[in-house]
CSV table of N, CA and C in Angstrom, one decimal:
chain,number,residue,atom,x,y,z
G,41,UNK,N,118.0,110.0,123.4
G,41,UNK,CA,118.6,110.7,124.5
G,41,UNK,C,120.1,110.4,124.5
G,42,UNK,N,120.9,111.6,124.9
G,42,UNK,CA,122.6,111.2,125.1
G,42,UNK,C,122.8,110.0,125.6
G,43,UNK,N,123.0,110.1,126.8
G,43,UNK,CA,123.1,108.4,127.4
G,43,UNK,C,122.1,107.0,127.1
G,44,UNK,N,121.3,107.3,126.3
G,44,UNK,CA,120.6,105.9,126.2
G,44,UNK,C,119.6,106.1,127.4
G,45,UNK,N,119.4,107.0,128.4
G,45,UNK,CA,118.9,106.5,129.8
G,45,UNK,C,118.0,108.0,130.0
G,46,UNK,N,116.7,107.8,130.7
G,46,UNK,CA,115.9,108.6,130.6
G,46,UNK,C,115.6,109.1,132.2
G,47,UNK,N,114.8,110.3,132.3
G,47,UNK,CA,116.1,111.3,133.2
G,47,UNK,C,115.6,110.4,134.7
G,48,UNK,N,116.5,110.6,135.7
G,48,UNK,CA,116.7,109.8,136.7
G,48,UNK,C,115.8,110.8,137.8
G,49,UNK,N,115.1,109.7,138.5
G,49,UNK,CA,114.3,110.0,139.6
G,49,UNK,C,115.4,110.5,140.5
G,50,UNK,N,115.5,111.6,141.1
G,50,UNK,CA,116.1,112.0,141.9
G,50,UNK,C,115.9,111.9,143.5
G,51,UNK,N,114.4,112.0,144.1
G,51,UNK,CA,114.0,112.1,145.5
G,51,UNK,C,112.8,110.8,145.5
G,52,UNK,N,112.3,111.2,146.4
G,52,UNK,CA,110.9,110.8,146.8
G,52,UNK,C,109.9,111.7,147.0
G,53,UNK,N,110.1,113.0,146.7
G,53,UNK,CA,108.2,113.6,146.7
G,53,UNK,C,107.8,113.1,145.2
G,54,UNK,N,106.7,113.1,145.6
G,54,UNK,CA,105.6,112.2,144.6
G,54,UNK,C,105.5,113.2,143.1
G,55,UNK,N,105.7,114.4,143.4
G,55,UNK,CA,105.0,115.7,142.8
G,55,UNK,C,106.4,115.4,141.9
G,56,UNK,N,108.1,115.7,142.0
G,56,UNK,CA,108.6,115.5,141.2
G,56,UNK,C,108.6,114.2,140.2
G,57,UNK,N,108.5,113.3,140.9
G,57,UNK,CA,108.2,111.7,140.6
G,57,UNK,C,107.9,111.8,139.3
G,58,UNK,N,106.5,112.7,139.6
G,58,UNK,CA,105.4,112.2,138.7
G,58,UNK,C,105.8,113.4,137.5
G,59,UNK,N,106.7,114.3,137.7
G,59,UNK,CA,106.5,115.2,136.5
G,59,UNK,C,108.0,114.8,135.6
G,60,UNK,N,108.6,114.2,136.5
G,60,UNK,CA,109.8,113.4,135.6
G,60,UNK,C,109.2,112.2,134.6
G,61,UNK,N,108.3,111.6,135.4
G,61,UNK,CA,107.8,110.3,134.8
G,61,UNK,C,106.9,111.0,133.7
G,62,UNK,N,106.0,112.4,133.7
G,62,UNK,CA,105.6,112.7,132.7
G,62,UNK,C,105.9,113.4,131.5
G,63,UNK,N,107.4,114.1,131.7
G,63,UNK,CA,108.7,114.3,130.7
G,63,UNK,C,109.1,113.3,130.3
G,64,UNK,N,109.2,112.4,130.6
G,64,UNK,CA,109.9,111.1,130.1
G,64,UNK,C,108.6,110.3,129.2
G,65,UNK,N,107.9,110.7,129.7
G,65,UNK,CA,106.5,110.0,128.5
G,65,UNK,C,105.8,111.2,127.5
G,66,UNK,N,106.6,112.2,127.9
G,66,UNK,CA,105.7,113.2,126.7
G,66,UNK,C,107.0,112.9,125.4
G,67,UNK,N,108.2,113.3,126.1
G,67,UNK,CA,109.2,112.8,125.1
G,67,UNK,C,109.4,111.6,124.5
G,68,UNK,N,108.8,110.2,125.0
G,68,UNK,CA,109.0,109.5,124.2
G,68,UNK,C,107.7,109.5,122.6
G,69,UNK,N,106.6,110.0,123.9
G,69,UNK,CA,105.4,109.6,122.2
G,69,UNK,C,106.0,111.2,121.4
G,70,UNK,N,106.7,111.8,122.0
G,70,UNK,CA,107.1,112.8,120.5
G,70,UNK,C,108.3,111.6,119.4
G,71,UNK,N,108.7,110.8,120.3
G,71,UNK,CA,109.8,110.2,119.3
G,71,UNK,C,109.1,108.7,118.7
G,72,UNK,N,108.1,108.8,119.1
G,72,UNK,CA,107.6,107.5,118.7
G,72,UNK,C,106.6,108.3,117.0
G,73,UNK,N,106.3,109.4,117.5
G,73,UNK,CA,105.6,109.8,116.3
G,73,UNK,C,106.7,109.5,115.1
G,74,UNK,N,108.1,110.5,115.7
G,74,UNK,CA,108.7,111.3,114.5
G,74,UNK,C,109.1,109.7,113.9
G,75,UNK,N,109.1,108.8,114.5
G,75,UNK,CA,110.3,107.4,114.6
G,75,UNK,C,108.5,106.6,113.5
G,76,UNK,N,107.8,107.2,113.4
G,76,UNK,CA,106.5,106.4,112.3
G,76,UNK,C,106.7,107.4,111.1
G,77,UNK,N,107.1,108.4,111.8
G,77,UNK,CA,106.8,109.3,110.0
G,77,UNK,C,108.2,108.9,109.2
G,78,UNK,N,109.5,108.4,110.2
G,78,UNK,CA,110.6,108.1,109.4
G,78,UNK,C,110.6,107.0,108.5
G,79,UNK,N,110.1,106.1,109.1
G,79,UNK,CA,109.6,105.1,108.9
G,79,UNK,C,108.7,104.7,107.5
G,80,UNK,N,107.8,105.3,107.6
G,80,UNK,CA,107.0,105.4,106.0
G,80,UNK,C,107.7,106.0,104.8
G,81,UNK,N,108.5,107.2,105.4
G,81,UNK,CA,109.5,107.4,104.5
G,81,UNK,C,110.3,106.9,103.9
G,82,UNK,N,111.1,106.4,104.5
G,82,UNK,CA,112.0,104.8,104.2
G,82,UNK,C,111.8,103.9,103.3
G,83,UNK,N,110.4,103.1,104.1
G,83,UNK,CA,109.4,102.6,102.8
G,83,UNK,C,109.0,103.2,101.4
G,84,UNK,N,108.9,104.2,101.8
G,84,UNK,CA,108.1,105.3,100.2
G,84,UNK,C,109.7,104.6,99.6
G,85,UNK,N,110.7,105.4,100.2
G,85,UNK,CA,111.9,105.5,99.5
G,85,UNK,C,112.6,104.3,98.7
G,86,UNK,N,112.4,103.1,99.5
G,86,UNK,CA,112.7,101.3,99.3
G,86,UNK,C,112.2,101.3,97.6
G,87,UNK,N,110.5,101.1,98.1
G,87,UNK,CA,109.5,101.1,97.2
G,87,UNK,C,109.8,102.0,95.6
G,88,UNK,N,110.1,103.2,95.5
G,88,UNK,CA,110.6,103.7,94.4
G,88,UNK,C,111.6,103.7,94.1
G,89,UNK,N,112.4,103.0,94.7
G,89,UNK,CA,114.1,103.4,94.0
G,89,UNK,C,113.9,101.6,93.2
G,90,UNK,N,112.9,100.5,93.7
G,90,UNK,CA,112.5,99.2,93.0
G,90,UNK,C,111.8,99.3,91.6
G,91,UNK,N,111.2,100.5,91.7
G,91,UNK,CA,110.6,100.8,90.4
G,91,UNK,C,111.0,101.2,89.0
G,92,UNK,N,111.3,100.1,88.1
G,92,UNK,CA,112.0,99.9,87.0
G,92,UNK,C,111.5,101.0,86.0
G,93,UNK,N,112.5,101.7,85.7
G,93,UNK,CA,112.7,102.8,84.9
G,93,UNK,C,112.7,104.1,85.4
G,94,UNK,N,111.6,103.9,86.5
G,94,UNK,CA,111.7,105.4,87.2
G,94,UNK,C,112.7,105.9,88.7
G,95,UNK,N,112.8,104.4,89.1
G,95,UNK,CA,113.8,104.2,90.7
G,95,UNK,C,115.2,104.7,90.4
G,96,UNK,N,115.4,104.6,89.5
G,96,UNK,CA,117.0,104.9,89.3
G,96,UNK,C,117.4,106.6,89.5
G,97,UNK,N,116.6,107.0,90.1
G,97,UNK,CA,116.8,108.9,90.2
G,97,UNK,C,116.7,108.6,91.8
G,98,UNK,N,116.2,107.6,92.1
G,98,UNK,CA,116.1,107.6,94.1
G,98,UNK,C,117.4,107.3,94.7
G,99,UNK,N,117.4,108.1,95.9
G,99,UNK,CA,118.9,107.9,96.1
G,99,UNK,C,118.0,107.2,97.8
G,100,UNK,N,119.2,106.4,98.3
G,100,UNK,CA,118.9,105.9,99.7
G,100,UNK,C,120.2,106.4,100.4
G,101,UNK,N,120.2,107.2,101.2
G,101,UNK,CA,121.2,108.1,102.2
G,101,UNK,C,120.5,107.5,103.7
G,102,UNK,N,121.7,107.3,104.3
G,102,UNK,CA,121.4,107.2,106.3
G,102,UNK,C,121.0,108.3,106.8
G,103,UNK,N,121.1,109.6,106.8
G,103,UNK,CA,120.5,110.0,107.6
G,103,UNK,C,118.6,110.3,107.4
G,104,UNK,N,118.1,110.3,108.4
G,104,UNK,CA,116.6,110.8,108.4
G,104,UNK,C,116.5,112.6,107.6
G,105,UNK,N,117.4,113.5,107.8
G,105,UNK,CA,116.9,114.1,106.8
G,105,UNK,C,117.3,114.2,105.7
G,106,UNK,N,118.5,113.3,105.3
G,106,UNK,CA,118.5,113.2,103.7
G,106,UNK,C,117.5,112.6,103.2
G,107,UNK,N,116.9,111.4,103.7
G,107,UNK,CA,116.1,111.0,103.2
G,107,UNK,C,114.5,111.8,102.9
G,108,UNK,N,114.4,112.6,103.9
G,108,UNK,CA,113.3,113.5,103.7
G,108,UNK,C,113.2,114.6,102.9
G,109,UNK,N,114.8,115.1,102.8
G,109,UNK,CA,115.4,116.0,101.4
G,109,UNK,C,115.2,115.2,100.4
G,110,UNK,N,115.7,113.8,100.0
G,110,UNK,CA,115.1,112.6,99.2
G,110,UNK,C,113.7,113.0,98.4
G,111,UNK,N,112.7,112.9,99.4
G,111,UNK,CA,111.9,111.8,98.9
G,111,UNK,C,110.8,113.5,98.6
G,112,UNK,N,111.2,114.8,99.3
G,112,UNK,CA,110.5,115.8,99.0
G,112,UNK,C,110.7,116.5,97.5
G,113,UNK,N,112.4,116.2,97.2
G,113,UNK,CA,112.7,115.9,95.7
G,113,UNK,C,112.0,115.6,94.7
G,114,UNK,N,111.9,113.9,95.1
G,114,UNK,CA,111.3,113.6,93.8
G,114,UNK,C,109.6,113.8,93.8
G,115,UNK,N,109.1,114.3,95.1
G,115,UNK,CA,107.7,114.2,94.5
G,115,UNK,C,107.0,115.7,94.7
G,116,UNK,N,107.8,116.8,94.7
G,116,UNK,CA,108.1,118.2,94.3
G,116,UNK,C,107.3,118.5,93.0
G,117,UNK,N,107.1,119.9,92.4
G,117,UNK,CA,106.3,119.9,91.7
G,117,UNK,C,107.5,119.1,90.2
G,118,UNK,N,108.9,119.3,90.0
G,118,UNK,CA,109.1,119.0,88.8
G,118,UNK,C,110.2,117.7,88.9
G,119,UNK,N,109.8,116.7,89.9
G,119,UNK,CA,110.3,115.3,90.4
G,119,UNK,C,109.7,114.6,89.5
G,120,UNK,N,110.3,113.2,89.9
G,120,UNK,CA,109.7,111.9,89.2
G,120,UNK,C,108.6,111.4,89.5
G,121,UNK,N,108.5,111.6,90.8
G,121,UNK,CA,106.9,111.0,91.0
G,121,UNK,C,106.2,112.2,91.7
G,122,UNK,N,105.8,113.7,91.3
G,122,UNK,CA,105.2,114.7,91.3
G,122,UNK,C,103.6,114.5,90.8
G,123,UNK,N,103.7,113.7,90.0
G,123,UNK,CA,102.1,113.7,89.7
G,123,UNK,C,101.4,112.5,90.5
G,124,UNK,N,101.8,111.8,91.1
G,124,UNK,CA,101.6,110.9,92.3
G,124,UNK,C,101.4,111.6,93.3
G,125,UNK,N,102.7,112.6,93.7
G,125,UNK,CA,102.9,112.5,95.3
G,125,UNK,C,102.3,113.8,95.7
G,126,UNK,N,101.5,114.7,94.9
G,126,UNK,CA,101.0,115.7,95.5
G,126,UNK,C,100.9,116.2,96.8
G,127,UNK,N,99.5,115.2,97.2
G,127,UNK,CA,99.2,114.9,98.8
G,127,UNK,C,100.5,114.9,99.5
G,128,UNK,N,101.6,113.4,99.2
G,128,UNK,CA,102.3,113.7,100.0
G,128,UNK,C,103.2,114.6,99.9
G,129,UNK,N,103.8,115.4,99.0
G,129,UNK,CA,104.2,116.9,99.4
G,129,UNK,C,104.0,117.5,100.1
G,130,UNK,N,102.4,117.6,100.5
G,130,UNK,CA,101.7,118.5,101.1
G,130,UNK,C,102.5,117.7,102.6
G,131,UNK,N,101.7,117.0,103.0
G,131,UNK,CA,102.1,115.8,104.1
G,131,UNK,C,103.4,116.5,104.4
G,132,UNK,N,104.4,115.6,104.2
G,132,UNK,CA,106.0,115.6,104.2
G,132,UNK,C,106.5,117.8,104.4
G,133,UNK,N,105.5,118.3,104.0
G,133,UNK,CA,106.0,119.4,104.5
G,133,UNK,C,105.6,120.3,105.4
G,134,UNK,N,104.2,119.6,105.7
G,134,UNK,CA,103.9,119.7,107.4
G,134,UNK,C,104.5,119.4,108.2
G,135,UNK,N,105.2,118.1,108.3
G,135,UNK,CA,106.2,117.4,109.0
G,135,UNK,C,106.9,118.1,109.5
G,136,UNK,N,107.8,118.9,108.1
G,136,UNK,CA,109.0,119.3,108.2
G,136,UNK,C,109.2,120.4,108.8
G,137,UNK,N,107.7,121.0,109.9
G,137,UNK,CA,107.8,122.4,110.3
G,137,UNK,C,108.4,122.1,111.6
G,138,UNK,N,108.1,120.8,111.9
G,138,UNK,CA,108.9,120.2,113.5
G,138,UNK,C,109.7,119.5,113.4
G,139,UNK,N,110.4,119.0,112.1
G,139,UNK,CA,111.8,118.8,112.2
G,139,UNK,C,112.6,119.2,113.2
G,140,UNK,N,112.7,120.4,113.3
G,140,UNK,CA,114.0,120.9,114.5
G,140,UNK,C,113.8,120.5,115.9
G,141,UNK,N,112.7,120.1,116.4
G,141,UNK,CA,112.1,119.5,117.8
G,141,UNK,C,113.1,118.1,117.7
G,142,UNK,N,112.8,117.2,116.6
G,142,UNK,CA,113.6,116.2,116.9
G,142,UNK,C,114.9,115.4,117.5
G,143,UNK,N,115.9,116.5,116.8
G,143,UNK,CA,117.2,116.5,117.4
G,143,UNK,C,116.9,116.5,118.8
G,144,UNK,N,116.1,117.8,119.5
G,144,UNK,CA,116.1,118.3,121.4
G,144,UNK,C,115.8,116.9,121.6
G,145,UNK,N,115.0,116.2,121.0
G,145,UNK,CA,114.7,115.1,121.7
G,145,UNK,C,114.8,113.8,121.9
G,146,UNK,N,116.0,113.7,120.3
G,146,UNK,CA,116.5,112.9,120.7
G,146,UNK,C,118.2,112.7,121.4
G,147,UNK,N,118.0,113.8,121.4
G,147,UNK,CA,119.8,114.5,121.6
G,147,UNK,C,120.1,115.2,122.8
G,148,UNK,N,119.0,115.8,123.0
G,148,UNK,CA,119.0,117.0,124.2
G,148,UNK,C,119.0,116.9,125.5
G,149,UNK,N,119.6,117.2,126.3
G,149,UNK,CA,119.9,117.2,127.9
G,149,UNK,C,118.4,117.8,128.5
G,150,UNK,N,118.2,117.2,128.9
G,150,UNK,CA,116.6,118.2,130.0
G,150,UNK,C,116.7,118.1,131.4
G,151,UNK,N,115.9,119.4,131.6
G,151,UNK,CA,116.4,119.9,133.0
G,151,UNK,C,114.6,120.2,133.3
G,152,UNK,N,114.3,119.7,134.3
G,152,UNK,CA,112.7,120.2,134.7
G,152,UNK,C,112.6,120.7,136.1
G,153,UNK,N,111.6,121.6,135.8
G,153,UNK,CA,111.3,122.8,136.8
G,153,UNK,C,109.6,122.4,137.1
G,154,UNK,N,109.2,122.8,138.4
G,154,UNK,CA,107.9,123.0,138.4
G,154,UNK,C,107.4,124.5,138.6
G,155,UNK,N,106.1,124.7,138.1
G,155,UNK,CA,105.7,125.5,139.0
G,155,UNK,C,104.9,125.0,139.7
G,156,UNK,N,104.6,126.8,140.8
G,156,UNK,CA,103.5,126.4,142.0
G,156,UNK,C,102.2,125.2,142.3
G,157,UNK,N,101.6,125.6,140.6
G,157,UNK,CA,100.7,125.3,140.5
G,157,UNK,C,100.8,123.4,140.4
G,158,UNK,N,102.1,122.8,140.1
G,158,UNK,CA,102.5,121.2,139.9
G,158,UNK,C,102.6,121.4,137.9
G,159,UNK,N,102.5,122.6,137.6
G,159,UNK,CA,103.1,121.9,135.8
G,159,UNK,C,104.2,121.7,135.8
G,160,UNK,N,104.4,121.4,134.7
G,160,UNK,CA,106.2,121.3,134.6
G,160,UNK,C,106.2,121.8,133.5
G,161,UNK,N,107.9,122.2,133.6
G,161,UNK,CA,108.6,123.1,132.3
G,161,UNK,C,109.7,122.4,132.3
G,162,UNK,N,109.8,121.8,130.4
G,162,UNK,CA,111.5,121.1,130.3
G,162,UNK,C,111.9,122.1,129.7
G,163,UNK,N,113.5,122.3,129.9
G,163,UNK,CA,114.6,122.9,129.5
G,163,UNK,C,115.6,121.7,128.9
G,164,UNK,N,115.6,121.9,127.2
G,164,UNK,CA,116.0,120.7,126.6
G,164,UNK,C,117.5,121.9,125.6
G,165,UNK,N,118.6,121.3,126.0
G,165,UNK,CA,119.8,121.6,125.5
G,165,UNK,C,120.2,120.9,125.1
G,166,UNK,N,121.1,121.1,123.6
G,166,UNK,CA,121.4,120.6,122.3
G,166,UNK,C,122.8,121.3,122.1
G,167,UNK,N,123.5,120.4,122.0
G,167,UNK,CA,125.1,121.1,121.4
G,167,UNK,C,125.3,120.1,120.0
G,168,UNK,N,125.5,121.1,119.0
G,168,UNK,CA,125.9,120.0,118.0
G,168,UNK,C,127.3,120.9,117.3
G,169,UNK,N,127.7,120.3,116.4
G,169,UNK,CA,129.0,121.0,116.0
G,169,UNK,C,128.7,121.2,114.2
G,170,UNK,N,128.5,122.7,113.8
G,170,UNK,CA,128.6,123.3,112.6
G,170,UNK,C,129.9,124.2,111.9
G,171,UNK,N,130.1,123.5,110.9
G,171,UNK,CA,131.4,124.4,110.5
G,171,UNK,C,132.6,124.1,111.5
G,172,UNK,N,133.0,123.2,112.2
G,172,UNK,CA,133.8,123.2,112.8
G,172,UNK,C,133.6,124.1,114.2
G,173,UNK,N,132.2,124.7,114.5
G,173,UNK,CA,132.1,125.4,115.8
G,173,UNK,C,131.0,124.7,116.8
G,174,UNK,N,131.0,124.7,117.8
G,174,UNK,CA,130.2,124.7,118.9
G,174,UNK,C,128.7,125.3,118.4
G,175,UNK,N,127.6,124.4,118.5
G,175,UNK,CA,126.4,125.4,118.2
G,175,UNK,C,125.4,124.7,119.5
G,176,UNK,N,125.4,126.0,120.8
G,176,UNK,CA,124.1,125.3,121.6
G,176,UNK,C,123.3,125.9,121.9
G,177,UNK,N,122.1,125.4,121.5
G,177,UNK,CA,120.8,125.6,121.3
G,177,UNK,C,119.9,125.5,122.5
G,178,UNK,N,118.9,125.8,122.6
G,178,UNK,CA,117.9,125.4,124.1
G,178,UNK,C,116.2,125.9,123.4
G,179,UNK,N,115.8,124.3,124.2
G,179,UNK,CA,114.3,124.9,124.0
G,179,UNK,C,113.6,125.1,125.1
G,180,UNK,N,112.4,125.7,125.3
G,180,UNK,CA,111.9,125.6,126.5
G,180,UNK,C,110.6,125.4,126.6
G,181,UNK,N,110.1,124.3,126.5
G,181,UNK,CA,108.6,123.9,127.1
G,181,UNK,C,107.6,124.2,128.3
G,182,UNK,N,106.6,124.7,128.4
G,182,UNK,CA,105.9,124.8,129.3
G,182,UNK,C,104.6,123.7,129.3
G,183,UNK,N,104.3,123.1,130.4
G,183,UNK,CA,103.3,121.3,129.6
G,183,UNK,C,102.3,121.7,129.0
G,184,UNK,N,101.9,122.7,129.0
G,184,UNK,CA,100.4,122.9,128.1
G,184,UNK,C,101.2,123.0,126.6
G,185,UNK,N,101.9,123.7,126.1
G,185,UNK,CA,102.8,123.6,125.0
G,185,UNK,C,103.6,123.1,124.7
G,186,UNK,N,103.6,122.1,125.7
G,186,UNK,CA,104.6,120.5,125.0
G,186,UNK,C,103.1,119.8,124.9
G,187,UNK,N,102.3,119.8,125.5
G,187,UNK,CA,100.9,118.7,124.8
G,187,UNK,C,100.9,119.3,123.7
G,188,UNK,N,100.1,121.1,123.3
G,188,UNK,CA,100.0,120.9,122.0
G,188,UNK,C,100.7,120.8,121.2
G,189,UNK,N,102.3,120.8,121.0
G,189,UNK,CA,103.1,120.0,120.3
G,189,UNK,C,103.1,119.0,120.0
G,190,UNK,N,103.0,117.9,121.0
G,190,UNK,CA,103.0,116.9,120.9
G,190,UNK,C,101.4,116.3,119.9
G,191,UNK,N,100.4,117.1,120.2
G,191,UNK,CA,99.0,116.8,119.5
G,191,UNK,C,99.4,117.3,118.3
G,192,UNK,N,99.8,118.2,118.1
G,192,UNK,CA,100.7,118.6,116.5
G,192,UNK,C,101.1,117.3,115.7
G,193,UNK,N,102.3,117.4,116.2
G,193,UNK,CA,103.3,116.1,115.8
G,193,UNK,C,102.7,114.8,115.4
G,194,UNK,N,101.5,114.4,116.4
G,194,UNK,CA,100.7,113.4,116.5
G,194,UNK,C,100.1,113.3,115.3
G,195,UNK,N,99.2,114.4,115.1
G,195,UNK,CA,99.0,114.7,113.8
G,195,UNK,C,99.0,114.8,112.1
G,196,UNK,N,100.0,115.5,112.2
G,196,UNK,CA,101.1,115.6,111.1
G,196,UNK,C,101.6,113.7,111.1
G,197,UNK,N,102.3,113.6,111.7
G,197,UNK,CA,103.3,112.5,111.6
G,197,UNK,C,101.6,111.0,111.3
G,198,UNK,N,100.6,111.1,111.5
G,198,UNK,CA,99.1,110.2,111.4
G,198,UNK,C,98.9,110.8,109.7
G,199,UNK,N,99.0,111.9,109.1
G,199,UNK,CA,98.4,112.1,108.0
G,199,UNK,C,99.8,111.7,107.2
G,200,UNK,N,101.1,111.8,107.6
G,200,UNK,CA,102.2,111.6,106.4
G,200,UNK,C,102.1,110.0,106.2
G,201,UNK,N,102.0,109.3,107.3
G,201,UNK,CA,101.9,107.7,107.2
G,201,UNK,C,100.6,107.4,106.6
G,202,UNK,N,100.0,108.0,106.5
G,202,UNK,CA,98.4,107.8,105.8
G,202,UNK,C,98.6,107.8,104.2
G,203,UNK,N,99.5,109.4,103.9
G,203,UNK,CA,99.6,109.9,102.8
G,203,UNK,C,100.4,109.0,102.1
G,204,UNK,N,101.4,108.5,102.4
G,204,UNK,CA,102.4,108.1,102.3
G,204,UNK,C,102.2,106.7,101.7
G,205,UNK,N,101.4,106.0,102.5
G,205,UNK,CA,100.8,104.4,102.0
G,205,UNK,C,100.0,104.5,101.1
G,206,UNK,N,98.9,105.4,100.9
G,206,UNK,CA,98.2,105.4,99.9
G,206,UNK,C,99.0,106.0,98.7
G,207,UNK,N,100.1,106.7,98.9
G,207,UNK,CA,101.0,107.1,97.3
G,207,UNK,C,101.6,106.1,97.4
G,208,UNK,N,102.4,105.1,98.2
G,208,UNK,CA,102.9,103.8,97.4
G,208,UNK,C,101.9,103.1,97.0
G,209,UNK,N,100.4,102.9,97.3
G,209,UNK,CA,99.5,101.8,96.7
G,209,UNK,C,99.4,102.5,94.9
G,210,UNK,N,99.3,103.6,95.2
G,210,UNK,CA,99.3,104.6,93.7
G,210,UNK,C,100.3,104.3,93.1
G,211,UNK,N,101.7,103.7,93.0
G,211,UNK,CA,102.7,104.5,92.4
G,211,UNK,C,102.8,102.5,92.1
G,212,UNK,N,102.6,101.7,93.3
G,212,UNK,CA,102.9,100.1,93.1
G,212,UNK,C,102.0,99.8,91.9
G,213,UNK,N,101.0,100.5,92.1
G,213,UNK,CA,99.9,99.9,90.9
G,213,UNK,C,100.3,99.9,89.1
């Protein structure tokens, strides 16, 4: 999040309380997922760039998606480790369909609304700068579709860390 600081209780009705306190925990297990699938990647990436003869084509870049541009590279159909990394191709580009969620959430300003009924809806705004311009973005969540996002995410990000360790046991061997 911008400030480091996750969004501030405003009142005392219980009803907002609780749907701040439940934005602030839906957003974090979305970043706890994305923050496990980065993570394996990393590793995959450590792990092959050590591997004498073939590591020397691995590049190690800071950002999270170079390194996912990285590591989809070499295990792509005509990469260095392609006949390893099948599965995780597959894996790593499931992932990559909620890439863009990440930034909103780790970047993005939120604004929550209820409705009548006590759901909540976040309104998550992203300003980033392309080309030298202003680029801002907005998403908008309603909580039944931030769960199944988040069960998405859950998902995907449980089968790339699966995929991912079993292609380094493959590739260490």
């Amino acid at each position: 999040m911008d400030d480091g600081a996750p969004i501030e209780i405003a009142n005392d009705d219980p009803l907002w309380n609780q749907a701040i306190q439940d934005v602030n925990a839906w957003r974090g297990a979305c970043l706890q997922h994305f923050s496990a699938a980065e993570a394996a990647v990393t590793e995959t990436l450590l792990l092959l760039k050590a591997i004498p003869g073939r590591g020397e084509t691995v590049r190690l870049r800071h950002l999270i998606g170079q390194r996912f541009d990285d590591l989809s590279k070499l295990i792509e159909a005509k990469g260095a480790f392609a006949q390893e990394g099948k599965a995780a191709a597959k894996a790593l580009s499931d992932l990559r369909t909620l890439e863009g969620l990440r930034s909103f959430l780790a970047h993005g300003q939120a604004k929550i609304a209820l409705e009548r009924t006590g759901k909540w809806i976040v309104i998550l705004r992203h300003v980033s700068i392309r080309g030298q311009q202003a680029e801002r973005l907005m998403l908008l969540f309603e909580q039944a579709e931030a769960e199944e996002r988040l069960a998405d995410l859950k998902r995907k990000s449980q089968k790339l860390c699966s995929v991912l360790g079993n292609f380094r046991r493959t590739v260490k061997s």
